[in-house]
Tab-separated table of C-alpha atoms in Angstrom:
chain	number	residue	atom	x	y	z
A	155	UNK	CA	-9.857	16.579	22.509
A	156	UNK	CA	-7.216	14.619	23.334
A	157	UNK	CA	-4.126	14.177	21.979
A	158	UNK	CA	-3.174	10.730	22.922
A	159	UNK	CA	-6.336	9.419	20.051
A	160	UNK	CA	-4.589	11.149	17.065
A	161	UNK	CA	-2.731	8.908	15.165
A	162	UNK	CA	-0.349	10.198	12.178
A	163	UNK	CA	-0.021	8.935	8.976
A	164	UNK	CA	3.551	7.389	9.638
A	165	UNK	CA	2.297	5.988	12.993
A	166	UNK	CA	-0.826	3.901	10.686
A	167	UNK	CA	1.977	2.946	8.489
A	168	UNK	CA	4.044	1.422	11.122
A	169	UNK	CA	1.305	-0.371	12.831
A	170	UNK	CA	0.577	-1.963	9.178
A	171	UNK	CA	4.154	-3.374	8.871
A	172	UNK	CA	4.051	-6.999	7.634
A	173	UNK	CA	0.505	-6.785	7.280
A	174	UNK	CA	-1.799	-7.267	4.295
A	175	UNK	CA	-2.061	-3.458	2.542
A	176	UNK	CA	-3.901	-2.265	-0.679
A	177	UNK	CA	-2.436	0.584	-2.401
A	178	UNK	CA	-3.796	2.920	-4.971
A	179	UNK	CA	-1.892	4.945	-7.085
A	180	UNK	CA	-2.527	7.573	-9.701
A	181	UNK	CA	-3.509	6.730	-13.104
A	182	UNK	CA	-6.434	4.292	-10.910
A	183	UNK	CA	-3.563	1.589	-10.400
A	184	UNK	CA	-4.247	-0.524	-7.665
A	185	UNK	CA	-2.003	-2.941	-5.882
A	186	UNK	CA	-1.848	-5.671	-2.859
A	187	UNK	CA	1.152	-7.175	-0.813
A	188	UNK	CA	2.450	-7.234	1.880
A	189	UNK	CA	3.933	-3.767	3.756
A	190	UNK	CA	7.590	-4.528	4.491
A	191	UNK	CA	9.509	-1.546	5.864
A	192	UNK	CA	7.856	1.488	4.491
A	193	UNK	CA	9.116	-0.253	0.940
A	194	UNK	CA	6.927	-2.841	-0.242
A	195	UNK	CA	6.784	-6.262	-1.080
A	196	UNK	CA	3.875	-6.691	-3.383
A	197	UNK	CA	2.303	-9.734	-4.860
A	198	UNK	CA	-0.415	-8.668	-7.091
A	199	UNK	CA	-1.792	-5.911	-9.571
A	200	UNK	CA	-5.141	-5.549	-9.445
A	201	UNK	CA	-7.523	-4.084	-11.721
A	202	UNK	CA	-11.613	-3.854	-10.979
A	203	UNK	CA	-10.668	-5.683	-7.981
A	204	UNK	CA	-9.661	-9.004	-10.090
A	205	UNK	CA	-5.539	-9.679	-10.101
A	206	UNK	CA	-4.319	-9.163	-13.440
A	207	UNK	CA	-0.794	-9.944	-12.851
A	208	UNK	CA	1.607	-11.450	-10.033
A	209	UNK	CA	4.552	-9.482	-9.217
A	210	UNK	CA	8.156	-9.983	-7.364
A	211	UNK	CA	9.507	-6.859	-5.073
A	212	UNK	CA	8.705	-3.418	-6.073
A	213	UNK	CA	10.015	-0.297	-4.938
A	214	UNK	CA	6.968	2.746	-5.101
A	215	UNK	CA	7.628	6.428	-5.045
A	216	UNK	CA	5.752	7.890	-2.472
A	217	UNK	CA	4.918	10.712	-4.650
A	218	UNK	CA	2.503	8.261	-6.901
A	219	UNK	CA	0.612	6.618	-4.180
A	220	UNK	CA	-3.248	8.028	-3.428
A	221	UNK	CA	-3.523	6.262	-0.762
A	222	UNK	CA	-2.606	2.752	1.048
A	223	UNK	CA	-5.496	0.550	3.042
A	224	UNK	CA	-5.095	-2.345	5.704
């Protein structure tokens, strides 16, 4: 296998960089923005898919996100 395929997490990350993400975080929180920096800007909180609320900039700990989607 070669190694040139293998792409780390960070690498994804950096690729998604003023792109369109969605991010899950524990307690089935679920959020979409805009990946600025490996800080994000986020627009909206989303709940069952449906945006329940608009939001400004927000900082997340890394320790609370499940995972984060283009």
């Amino acid at each position: 296998m070669s190694g040139q395929n293998v792409q780390r997490p960070l690498d994804a990350l950096g690729k998604s960089v003023d792109a369109p993400v969605l991010i899950k975080l524990k307690g089935d929180r679920e959020f979409r923005g805009t990946l600025k920096s490996f800080d994000l800007h986020m627009k909206e909180e989303l709940q069952d898919g449906e945006i329940t609320r608009r939001l400004g900039v927000v900082l997340i700990r890394g320790d609370n996100i499940v995972y984060i989607s283009p």
